[in-house]
Coordinates of C-alpha atoms and ligand atoms in Angstrom, one line a residue:
M1 CA 0.0 0.0 0.0
I2 CA 1.4 3.4 -1.0
N3 CA 2.0 5.6 2.0
V4 CA 0.2 8.7 0.7
C5 CA 0.9 10.7 3.9
D6 CA 4.6 10.6 3.3
I7 CA 5.4 13.8 1.5
Q8 CA 8.5 12.2 -0.1
I9 CA 6.0 9.9 -1.9
M10 CA 3.1 12.3 -2.2
K11 CA 4.9 15.2 -3.8
P12 CA 6.4 13.3 -6.8
L13 CA 3.0 11.4 -7.2
L14 CA 1.1 14.7 -7.5
A15 CA 3.8 16.2 -9.8
Q16 CA 3.8 13.1 -12.0
H17 CA 0.1 13.7 -12.6
G18 CA 0.4 17.4 -13.0
F19 CA -1.9 17.9 -10.0
H20 CA -2.3 21.3 -8.4
F21 CA -4.2 21.8 -5.2
S22 CA -7.6 23.6 -5.6
K23 CA -8.3 26.0 -2.8
A24 CA -11.8 26.4 -4.2
K25 CA -12.4 22.7 -3.6
G26 CA -11.1 22.8 -0.1
Q27 CA -8.1 20.6 -0.8
N28 CA -5.9 20.3 2.2
F29 CA -4.5 16.7 2.2
L30 CA -3.4 14.8 5.2
I31 CA 0.4 14.2 5.6
A32 CA 0.4 12.6 9.1
N33 CA -0.4 8.9 9.2
W34 CA -1.7 8.9 12.7
V35 CA -4.6 11.1 11.8
P36 CA -6.5 8.9 9.2
E37 CA -5.6 5.8 11.3
R38 CA -7.1 7.3 14.4
I39 CA -10.2 8.6 12.6
A40 CA -11.0 5.1 11.2
E41 CA -10.2 3.5 14.6
D42 CA -12.1 5.9 16.8
A43 CA -15.1 5.9 14.5
G44 CA -15.5 2.2 15.3
V45 CA -15.3 1.0 11.7
D46 CA -15.2 -2.8 11.3
E47 CA -16.3 -5.4 8.8
T48 CA -20.0 -5.0 9.8
V49 CA -19.8 -1.3 8.8
G50 CA -20.4 0.4 5.4
V51 CA -18.8 3.8 5.2
L52 CA -19.7 6.8 3.1
E53 CA -16.6 8.8 2.7
I54 CA -16.8 12.4 1.3
G55 CA -13.8 13.8 -0.5
P56 CA -11.2 10.9 -0.6
G57 CA -8.5 13.2 -2.1
I58 CA -5.6 10.9 -2.8
G59 CA -6.9 8.4 -0.3
P60 CA -5.2 8.5 3.1
L61 CA -8.5 8.0 5.0
T62 CA -9.9 5.8 2.3
Q63 CA -7.0 3.3 2.8
Q64 CA -7.6 3.1 6.5
L65 CA -11.4 2.8 6.1
C66 CA -11.0 0.1 3.4
L67 CA -8.6 -1.9 5.7
R68 CA -11.4 -2.1 8.3
A69 CA -14.9 -1.7 6.7
G70 CA -17.2 -4.2 5.0
K71 CA -17.4 -1.6 2.2
V72 CA -16.5 2.0 1.5
C73 CA -18.3 4.3 -0.9
A74 CA -16.3 7.4 -1.5
V75 CA -17.8 10.5 -3.3
E76 CA -15.2 12.8 -4.9
L77 CA -15.9 15.9 -7.0
D78 CA -12.5 16.3 -8.6
K79 CA -12.0 13.9 -11.5
R80 CA -8.3 14.9 -11.8
L81 CA -7.7 12.6 -8.8
E82 CA -8.9 9.5 -10.6
P83 CA -5.4 8.3 -11.9
I84 CA -3.9 8.9 -8.5
L85 CA -6.6 7.1 -6.6
D86 CA -6.2 4.2 -9.1
L87 CA -2.6 3.8 -7.7
T88 CA -3.3 4.5 -4.0
V89 CA -6.6 2.6 -3.4
G90 CA -7.1 0.6 -6.6
E91 CA -6.1 -2.6 -4.8
F92 CA -9.2 -2.5 -2.5
S93 CA -12.1 -4.6 -3.8
N94 CA -14.4 -3.2 -1.1
L95 CA -14.2 0.3 -2.5
E96 CA -16.5 2.1 -4.9
I97 CA -15.9 5.7 -6.0
V98 CA -18.7 7.9 -7.1
W99 CA -17.5 10.9 -9.1
D100 CA -19.9 13.7 -8.2
D101 CA -20.7 16.7 -6.0
V102 CA -21.9 15.1 -2.7
L103 CA -24.4 17.9 -2.4
K104 CA -26.1 16.7 -5.6
Q105 CA -26.5 13.2 -4.2
N106 CA -29.6 11.7 -2.7
I107 CA -27.7 10.4 0.3
P108 CA -30.3 7.9 1.7
A109 CA -30.7 6.4 -1.8
L110 CA -26.9 6.2 -2.2
V111 CA -26.5 4.5 1.1
Q112 CA -29.3 2.1 0.4
E113 CA -27.8 1.2 -3.0
K114 CA -24.1 1.0 -2.2
L115 CA -24.0 0.0 1.5
N116 CA -27.0 -2.3 1.8
G117 CA -26.9 -4.8 4.6
L118 CA -24.1 -3.0 6.4
R119 CA -24.2 -0.6 9.4
P120 CA -24.0 2.7 7.7
M121 CA -21.5 5.4 8.9
A122 CA -20.2 8.6 7.4
C123 CA -16.5 9.5 7.7
A124 CA -14.7 12.4 6.2
N125 CA -12.0 15.0 6.3
L126 CA -14.5 17.6 5.0
P127 CA -13.8 20.3 2.5
Y128 CA -14.2 23.2 4.9
Y129 CA -15.9 25.6 2.5
I130 CA -19.0 23.5 2.6
T131 CA -18.9 22.0 6.1
S132 CA -22.4 23.1 7.1
P133 CA -24.3 22.0 4.0
I134 CA -22.6 18.6 4.0
L135 CA -23.2 18.0 7.7
T136 CA -26.8 19.2 7.3
A137 CA -27.3 16.7 4.4
L138 CA -25.6 13.8 6.4
L139 CA -27.8 14.4 9.5
E140 CA -31.0 15.0 7.6
A141 CA -30.4 11.8 5.7
E142 CA -31.3 10.0 8.9
C143 CA -29.6 6.8 7.7
F144 CA -26.3 6.7 9.6
E145 CA -25.4 5.2 13.0
A146 CA -22.6 7.7 13.4
V147 CA -21.1 10.6 11.5
T148 CA -17.4 11.2 12.2
V149 CA -15.9 14.3 10.5
M150 CA -12.8 16.5 10.6
V151 CA -13.8 20.1 10.6
Q152 CA -12.3 23.5 11.7
K153 CA -11.9 23.4 15.5
E154 CA -14.2 26.3 16.0
V155 CA -17.0 24.4 14.1
A156 CA -16.4 21.3 16.3
L157 CA -16.7 23.5 19.4
R158 CA -20.0 24.9 18.0
I159 CA -21.3 21.4 17.3
A160 CA -20.6 20.2 20.9
A161 CA -21.4 23.5 22.7
K162 CA -23.5 23.6 25.9
P163 CA -26.5 26.0 26.4
G164 CA -25.5 29.5 27.6
T165 CA -22.0 29.4 26.1
A166 CA -20.7 31.7 23.3
D167 CA -20.4 28.7 20.9
Y168 CA -24.0 27.6 21.4
S169 CA -26.0 28.4 18.3
A170 CA -28.9 27.3 16.1
F171 CA -26.4 25.0 14.3
T172 CA -25.5 23.4 17.7
V173 CA -29.2 22.6 18.4
F174 CA -29.6 21.3 14.8
C175 CA -26.6 18.9 15.2
Q176 CA -27.5 17.8 18.8
F177 CA -31.2 17.2 17.7
Y178 CA -29.9 14.4 15.4
G179 CA -26.9 13.2 17.4
E180 CA -24.8 13.2 20.5
P181 CA -21.5 14.9 19.8
E182 CA -18.0 14.1 21.1
I183 CA -14.9 15.9 20.1
L184 CA -12.4 13.1 19.6
F185 CA -9.1 15.0 19.1
D186 CA -7.5 18.1 17.7
V187 CA -5.4 18.0 14.5
P188 CA -2.7 20.8 14.1
A189 CA -2.3 22.7 10.8
H190 CA 1.1 21.1 10.1
C191 CA -0.6 17.7 9.5
F192 CA -1.9 19.0 6.2
M193 CA -0.6 20.1 2.8
P194 CA -1.1 22.9 2.1
Q195 CA -1.4 24.0 5.7
P196 CA -4.8 25.5 6.6
K197 CA -4.8 28.7 8.7
V198 CA -6.7 27.1 11.5
T199 CA -6.5 24.1 13.9
S200 CA -8.9 21.2 13.0
A201 CA -10.7 18.7 15.2
V202 CA -12.4 15.4 14.6
V203 CA -15.9 15.2 16.0
M204 CA -18.2 12.2 16.2
L205 CA -21.9 12.4 16.3
K206 CA -23.6 9.2 17.5
I207 CA -27.0 9.4 15.8
R208 CA -30.0 9.1 18.1
K209 CA -32.1 6.0 17.4
E210 CA -35.1 7.7 19.1
L211 CA -35.6 11.3 20.0
P212 CA -35.7 11.8 23.8
W213 CA -38.2 14.7 23.4
E214 CA -41.8 14.8 22.2
I215 CA -41.8 17.2 19.2
L216 CA -45.2 17.8 17.6
D217 CA -43.9 19.4 14.4
K218 CA -40.3 19.3 13.3
A219 CA -40.7 22.4 11.0
T220 CA -42.1 24.5 13.9
F221 CA -39.3 23.2 16.2
F222 CA -36.5 24.4 13.9
R223 CA -38.3 27.7 13.2
T224 CA -38.5 28.2 17.0
V225 CA -34.8 27.5 17.3
R226 CA -33.9 29.9 14.5
A227 CA -36.1 32.6 15.9
S228 CA -34.6 32.1 19.4
F229 CA -31.1 32.7 18.2
A230 CA -31.8 35.4 15.6
M231 CA -31.6 38.2 18.2
R232 CA -28.9 36.9 20.6
R233 CA -28.7 39.9 22.8
K234 CA -32.4 40.4 23.1
K235 CA -35.0 38.7 25.2
L236 CA -36.5 35.5 23.8
Q237 CA -39.9 37.2 23.7
N238 CA -38.6 39.6 21.0
G239 CA -37.0 36.8 19.0
L240 CA -40.1 34.7 19.0
A241 CA -42.4 37.7 18.1
A242 CA -40.1 38.5 15.1
G243 CA -39.9 34.9 14.0
F244 CA -43.6 34.2 14.4
P245 CA -45.3 37.5 13.5
E246 CA -48.7 35.7 13.8
L247 CA -48.0 35.3 17.6
G248 CA -47.3 39.0 18.3
K249 CA -45.3 40.1 21.3
E250 CA -48.1 39.4 23.7
G251 CA -48.6 35.8 22.3
A252 CA -44.9 35.2 22.5
G253 CA -44.9 36.2 26.2
Q254 CA -47.8 33.9 26.8
V255 CA -46.0 31.0 25.2
I256 CA -42.9 31.6 27.3
A257 CA -45.0 31.8 30.5
S258 CA -46.9 28.6 29.8
C259 CA -43.6 26.8 29.4
G260 CA -42.7 27.9 32.9
L261 CA -39.8 30.1 31.7
P262 CA -38.9 33.5 33.2
E263 CA -40.3 36.5 31.3
N264 CA -36.8 37.9 30.5
V265 CA -35.3 34.6 29.5
R266 CA -32.7 34.6 26.6
G267 CA -32.9 32.1 23.8
E268 CA -29.3 31.0 23.9
T269 CA -29.7 29.6 27.5
L270 CA -32.4 27.1 26.6
N271 CA -31.7 23.3 26.1
I272 CA -33.3 21.2 23.4
A273 CA -36.1 20.0 25.8
Q274 CA -37.1 23.6 26.4
F275 CA -37.0 24.4 22.7
A276 CA -39.3 21.4 22.2
D277 CA -41.7 22.7 24.8
L278 CA -41.8 26.1 23.2
S279 CA -42.3 24.8 19.7
N280 CA -45.1 22.4 20.9
E281 CA -46.9 25.3 22.6
I282 CA -46.6 27.5 19.5
F283 CA -47.8 24.6 17.3
R284 CA -50.8 23.9 19.6
R285 CA -51.8 27.6 19.6
K286 CA -51.7 27.8 15.8
H287 CA -53.8 24.7 15.5
S288 CA -56.4 25.6 18.1
D289 CA -57.4 28.8 16.3
Ligands
SAM1 N1 -9.6 12.9 2.4 C1 -8.4 13.6 1.9 C2 -7.4 13.8 3.0 O1 -7.8 13.7 4.1 O2 -6.3 14.1 2.7 C3 -8.8 14.9 1.2 C4 -9.6 15.9 2.1 S1 -9.8 17.5 1.5 C5 -9.9 18.4 2.9 C6 -11.4 17.6 0.8 C7 -11.7 16.7 -0.4 O3 -13.1 16.9 -0.7 C8 -10.9 17.0 -1.6 O4 -10.5 15.8 -2.2 C9 -11.9 17.7 -2.5 O5 -11.7 17.5 -3.9 C10 -13.2 17.0 -2.1 N2 -14.5 17.8 -2.4 C11 -14.6 19.2 -2.4 N3 -15.9 19.5 -2.6 C12 -16.6 18.4 -2.8 C13 -17.9 18.1 -3.1 N4 -18.8 19.1 -3.3 N5 -18.3 16.8 -3.2 C14 -17.4 15.8 -3.1 N6 -16.1 16.0 -2.8 C15 -15.7 17.3 -2.6

C-alpha cells in the first residue's frame, strides 16, 4: 500500500500527474499517518460497517477505512484525482468511488444502493468551504449510525457546545437534535498540505435512534430555534415575536410563561427539551385557532 501521507512519496506522485491543489475545492490533504488511522479506529469502523466517505482526495483516510470496513463508498468531486486514486486505493475490492458533488447526491438512496446490509456510517475530512451544507445533508439523511468528520476546530466547538455558552447556536441545536457529539481529538495545521490557517478537530456524532423529546412538528421546532437565536442579545420574547409574527409580542410572552420560563429569558440559554416545549406550545396555539 502506498503511504500517501509521506510527502517524499506524495509530492512526486502529484507532480507526475500534473496535479495542483484547488483552494476552491477545499483541498488540504493529510500528511500525518496517525490522523487517518485514528479517525478510522475511533469511528468504530469494522467489517460490519459500510462507510460513506466524502472527498477521498488521494486516499489516506480511504485506505484506513478500506482496511477495516465491509465496504466503502467514496464521493469525490475532482476527476483529476482518478489516476492517483487508481494507484493508491485501486487494490481495494471493497471500495466504490462515485465521481460527483456530494451535495447533488440523494444520500439515503446512495447508502441504500451501495452499503445495503451493512451498518452505515459517514466518515470524512471535510472540504471546509461546505462543512455546514454537507453536515446538514448527512444528518437530515437520517440513515447513519454515526457521523465522524474532521472540521475546523471552531466548528467542532459549536457542534458540541452547551447552552448558555458563546459557541451555542442554532447549528448546535440542529446537530444535537440528530446526534450526541463528542470531540475526539485536535489536528494541528502542520498535519496537512497545504497547511490551513486554522486548527482542526475530529468530531463524532452518534446518531440518536429515538428522540428523547416529544416534538409535535419538526418544522415548527426548527423555526422556533432559528427565531430564538436570531436576536442573541435580546429577550426570547422579541425573537419569537419576530420569527412568528402571527403570535405577536403578547402571544410570544404567553408561550414563554406557559412553558414555565422566566419572562426575561434569553434564547441561547435554553436546552433542546425547552425548545421542544416552546415549539409544541406554538404549534398547539396555531392549530387551536
Ligand atoms: N480525504 C483527503 C485527505 O484527508 O487528505 C482529502 C480531504 S480535502 C480536505 C477535501 C476533499 O473533498 C478534496 O479531495 C476535494 O476535492 C473534495 N471535495 C470538495 N468539494 C466536494 C464536493 N462538493 N463533493 C465531493 N467532494 C468534494
